[in-house]
mmCIF file of C-alpha atoms in Angstrom:
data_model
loop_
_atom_site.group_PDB
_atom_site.id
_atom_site.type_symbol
_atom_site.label_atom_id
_atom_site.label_comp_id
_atom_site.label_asym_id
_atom_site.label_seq_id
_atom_site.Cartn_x
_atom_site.Cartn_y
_atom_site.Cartn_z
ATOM 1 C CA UNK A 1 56.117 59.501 19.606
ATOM 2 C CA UNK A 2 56.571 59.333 23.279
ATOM 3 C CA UNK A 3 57.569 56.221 25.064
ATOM 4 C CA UNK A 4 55.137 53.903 27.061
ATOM 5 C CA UNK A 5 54.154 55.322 30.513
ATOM 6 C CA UNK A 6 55.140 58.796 29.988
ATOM 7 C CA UNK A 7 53.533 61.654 29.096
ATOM 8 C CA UNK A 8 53.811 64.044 25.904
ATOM 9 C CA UNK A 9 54.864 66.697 28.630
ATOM 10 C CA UNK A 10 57.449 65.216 30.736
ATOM 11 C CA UNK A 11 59.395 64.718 27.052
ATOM 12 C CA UNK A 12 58.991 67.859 25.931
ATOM 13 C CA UNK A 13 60.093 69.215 29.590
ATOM 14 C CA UNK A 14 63.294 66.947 29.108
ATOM 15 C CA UNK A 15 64.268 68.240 25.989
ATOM 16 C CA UNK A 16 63.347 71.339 26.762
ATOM 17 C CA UNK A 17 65.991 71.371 29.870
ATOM 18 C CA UNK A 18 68.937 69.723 27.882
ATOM 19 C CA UNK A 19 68.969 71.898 25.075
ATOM 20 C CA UNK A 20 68.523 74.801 27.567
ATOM 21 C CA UNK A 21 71.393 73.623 29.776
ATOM 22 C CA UNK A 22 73.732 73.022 26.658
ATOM 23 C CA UNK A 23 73.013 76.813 25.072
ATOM 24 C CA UNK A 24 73.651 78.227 28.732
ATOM 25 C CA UNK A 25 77.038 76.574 28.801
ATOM 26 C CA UNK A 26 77.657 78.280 25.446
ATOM 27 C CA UNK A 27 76.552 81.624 26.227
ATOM 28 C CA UNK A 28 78.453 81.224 29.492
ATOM 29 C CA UNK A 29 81.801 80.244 27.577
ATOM 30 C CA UNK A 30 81.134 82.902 25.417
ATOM 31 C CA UNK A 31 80.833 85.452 27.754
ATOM 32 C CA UNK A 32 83.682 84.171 29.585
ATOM 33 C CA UNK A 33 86.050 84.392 26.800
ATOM 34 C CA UNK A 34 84.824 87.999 26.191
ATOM 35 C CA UNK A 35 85.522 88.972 29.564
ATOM 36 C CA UNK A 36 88.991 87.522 29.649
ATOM 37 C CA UNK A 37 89.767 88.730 26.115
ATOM 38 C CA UNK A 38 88.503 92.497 27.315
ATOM 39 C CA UNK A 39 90.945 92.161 30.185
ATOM 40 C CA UNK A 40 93.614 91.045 28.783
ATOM 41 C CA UNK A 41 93.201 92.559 25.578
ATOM 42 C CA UNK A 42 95.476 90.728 23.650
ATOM 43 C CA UNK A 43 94.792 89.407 19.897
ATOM 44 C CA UNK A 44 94.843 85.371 21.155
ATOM 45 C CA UNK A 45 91.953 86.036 23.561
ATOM 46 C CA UNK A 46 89.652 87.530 20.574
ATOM 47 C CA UNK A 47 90.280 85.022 18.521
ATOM 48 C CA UNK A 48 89.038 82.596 21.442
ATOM 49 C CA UNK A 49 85.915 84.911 21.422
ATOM 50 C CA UNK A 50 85.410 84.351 17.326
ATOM 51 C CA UNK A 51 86.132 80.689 17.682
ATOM 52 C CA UNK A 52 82.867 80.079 21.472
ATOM 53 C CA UNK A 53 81.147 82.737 19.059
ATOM 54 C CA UNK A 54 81.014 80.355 16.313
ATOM 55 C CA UNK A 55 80.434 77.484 18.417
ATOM 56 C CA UNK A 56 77.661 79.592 19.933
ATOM 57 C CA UNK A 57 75.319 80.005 16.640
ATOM 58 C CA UNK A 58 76.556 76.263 15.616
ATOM 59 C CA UNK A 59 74.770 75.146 18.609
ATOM 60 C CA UNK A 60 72.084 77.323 18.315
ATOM 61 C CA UNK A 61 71.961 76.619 14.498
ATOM 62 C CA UNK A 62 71.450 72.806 15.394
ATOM 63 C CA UNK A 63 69.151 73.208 17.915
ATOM 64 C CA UNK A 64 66.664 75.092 16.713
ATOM 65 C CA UNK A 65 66.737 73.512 13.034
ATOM 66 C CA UNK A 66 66.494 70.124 14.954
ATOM 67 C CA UNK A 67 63.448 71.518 16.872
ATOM 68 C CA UNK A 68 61.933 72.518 13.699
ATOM 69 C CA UNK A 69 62.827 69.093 12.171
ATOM 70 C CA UNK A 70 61.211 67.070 14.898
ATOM 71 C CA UNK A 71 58.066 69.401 15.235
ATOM 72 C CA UNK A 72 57.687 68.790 11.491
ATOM 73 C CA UNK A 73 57.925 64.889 11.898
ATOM 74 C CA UNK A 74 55.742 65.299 14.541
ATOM 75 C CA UNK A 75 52.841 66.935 12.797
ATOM 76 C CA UNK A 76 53.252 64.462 9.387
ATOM 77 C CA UNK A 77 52.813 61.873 12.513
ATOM 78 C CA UNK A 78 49.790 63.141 13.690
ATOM 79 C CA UNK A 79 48.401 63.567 9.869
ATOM 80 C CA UNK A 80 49.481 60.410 9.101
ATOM 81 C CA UNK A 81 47.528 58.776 12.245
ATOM 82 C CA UNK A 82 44.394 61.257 11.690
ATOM 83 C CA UNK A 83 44.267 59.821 8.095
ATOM 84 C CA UNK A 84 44.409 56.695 9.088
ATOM 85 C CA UNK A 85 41.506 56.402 11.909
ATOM 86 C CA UNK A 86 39.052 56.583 9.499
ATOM 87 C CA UNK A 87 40.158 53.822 7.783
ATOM 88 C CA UNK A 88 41.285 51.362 10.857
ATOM 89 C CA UNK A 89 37.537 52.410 12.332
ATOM 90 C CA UNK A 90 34.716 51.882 9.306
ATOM 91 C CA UNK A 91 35.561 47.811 10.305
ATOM 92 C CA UNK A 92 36.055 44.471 7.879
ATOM 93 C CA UNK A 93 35.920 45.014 4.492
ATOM 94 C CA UNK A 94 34.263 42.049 2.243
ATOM 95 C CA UNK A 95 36.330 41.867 -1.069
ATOM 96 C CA UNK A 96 34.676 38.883 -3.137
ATOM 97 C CA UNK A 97 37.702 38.166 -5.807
ATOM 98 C CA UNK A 98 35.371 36.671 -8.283
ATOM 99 C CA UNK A 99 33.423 39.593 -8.436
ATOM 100 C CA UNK A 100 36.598 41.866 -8.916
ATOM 101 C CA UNK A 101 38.559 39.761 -11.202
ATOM 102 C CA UNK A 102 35.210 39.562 -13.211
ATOM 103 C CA UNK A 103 35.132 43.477 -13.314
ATOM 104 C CA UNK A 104 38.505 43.941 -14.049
ATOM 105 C CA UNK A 105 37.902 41.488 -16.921
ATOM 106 C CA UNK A 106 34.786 43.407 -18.547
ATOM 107 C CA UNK A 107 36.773 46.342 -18.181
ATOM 108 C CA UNK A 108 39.300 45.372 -20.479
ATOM 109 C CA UNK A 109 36.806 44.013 -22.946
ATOM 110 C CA UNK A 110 35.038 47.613 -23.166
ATOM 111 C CA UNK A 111 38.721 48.780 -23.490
ATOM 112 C CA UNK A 112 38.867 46.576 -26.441
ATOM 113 C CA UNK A 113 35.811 47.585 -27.960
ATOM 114 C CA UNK A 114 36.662 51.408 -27.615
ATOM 115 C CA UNK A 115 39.889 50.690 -29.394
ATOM 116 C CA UNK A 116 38.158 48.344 -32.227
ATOM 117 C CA UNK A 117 35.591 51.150 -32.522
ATOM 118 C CA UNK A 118 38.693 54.097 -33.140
ATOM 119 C CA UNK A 119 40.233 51.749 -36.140
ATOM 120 C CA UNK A 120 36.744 51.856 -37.911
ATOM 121 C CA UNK A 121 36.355 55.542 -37.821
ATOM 122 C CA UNK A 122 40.449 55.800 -38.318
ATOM 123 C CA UNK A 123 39.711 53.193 -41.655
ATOM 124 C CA UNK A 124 36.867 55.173 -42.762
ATOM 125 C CA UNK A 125 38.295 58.082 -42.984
ATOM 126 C CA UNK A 126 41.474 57.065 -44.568
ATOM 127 C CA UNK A 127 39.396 54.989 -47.187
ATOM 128 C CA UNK A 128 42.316 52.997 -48.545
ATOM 129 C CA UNK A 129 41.906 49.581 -50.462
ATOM 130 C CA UNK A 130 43.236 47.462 -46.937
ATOM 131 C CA UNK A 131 40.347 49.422 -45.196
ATOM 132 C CA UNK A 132 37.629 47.312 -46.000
ATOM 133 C CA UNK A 133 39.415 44.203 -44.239
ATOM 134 C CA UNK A 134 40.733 46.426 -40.983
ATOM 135 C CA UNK A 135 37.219 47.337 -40.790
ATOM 136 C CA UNK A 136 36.240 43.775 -41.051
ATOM 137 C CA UNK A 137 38.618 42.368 -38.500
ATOM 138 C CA UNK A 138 37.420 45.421 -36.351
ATOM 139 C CA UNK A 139 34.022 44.307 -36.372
ATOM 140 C CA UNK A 140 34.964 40.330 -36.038
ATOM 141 C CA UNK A 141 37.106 41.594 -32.435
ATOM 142 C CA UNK A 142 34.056 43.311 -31.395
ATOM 143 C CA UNK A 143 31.737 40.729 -31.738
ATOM 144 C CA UNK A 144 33.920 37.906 -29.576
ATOM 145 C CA UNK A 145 34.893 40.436 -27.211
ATOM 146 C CA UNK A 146 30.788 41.261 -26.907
ATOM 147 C CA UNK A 147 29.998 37.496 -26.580
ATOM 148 C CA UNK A 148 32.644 36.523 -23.920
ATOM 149 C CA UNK A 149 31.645 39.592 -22.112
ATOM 150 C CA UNK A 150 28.243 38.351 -21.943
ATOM 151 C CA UNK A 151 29.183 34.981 -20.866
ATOM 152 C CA UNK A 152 31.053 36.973 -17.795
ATOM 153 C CA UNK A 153 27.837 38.718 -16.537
ATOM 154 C CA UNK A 154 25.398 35.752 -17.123
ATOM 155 C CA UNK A 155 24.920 34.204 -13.658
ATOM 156 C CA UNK A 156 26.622 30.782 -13.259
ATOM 157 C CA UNK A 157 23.941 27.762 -13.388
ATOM 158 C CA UNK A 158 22.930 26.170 -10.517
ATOM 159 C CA UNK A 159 24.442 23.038 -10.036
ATOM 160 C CA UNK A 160 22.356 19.564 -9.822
ATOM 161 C CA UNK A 161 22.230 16.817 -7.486
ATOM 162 C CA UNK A 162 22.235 15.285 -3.981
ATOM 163 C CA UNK A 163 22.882 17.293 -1.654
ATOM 164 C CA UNK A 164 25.300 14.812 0.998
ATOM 165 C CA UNK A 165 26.108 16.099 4.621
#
């Protein structure tokens, strides 16, 4: 995300210059602790050149894997906002609770029934002396669950009176 009144380029060109001016000191001090280690050719001045070598790929190591890390943020950023356009632009969205709450509620009576219906074939098939009253109590939780389902779809009566403004 780029800050108000700039552009995507100027922050890239930013970045893009800092991280370049911070590797070029490294490969400078580097380089200058190989030439003075070649000159004076002493043990102390490689291990100067092992320790700005190391600091060399640690830099490196950082900068790239934190260019990778931001280009990936950037891109779930731009998926995230492409995925969301559609939604922000198809406008207002009418949700009538009553309706809903009345759906979810036949819902779970058809759940009902479907579960009611597996203990009758479960009961016949195990054909056991307590079958005949799971059955029974099967059928009686069918039937109430039927007739307050009904009651849900039926369309509320219309009310009767004088109609005051």
């Amino acid at each position: 995300m780029e800050p108000l009144g700039s552009s995507a380029k100027q922050g890239k060109k930013i970045t893009l210059n800092a991280s370049t001016l911070a590797m070029s000191v490294m490969v400078i001090v580097f380089l200058v602790a190989v030439i003075f280690a070649a000159n004076s050719n002493a043990i102390v001045g490689w291990f100067v050149v092992i320790i700005s070598a190391g600091w060399l790929l640690l830099a490196a190591f950082m900068m790239f894997g934190l260019k990778r890390g931001a280009d990936k943020i950037n891109n779930s950023l731009r998926e995230a906002t492409a995925a969301a356009t559609p939604r922000a632009q198809s406008g207002t969205v009418i949700v009538d609770e009553s309706t809903s709450q009345r759906d979810m509620k036949l819902d779970h009576s058809f759940k009902i029934v479907q579960v009611q219906a597996r203990v009758i074939s479960e009961q016949r098939e195990a054909a056991i002396a307590e079958s005949e009253g799971m059955i029974d109590r099967a059928l009686e939780t069918i039937q109430m669950t039927a007739a307050n389902a009904r009651d849900m779809i039926k369309p509320a009566k219309p009310m009767d009176g004088e109609i005051i403004d």
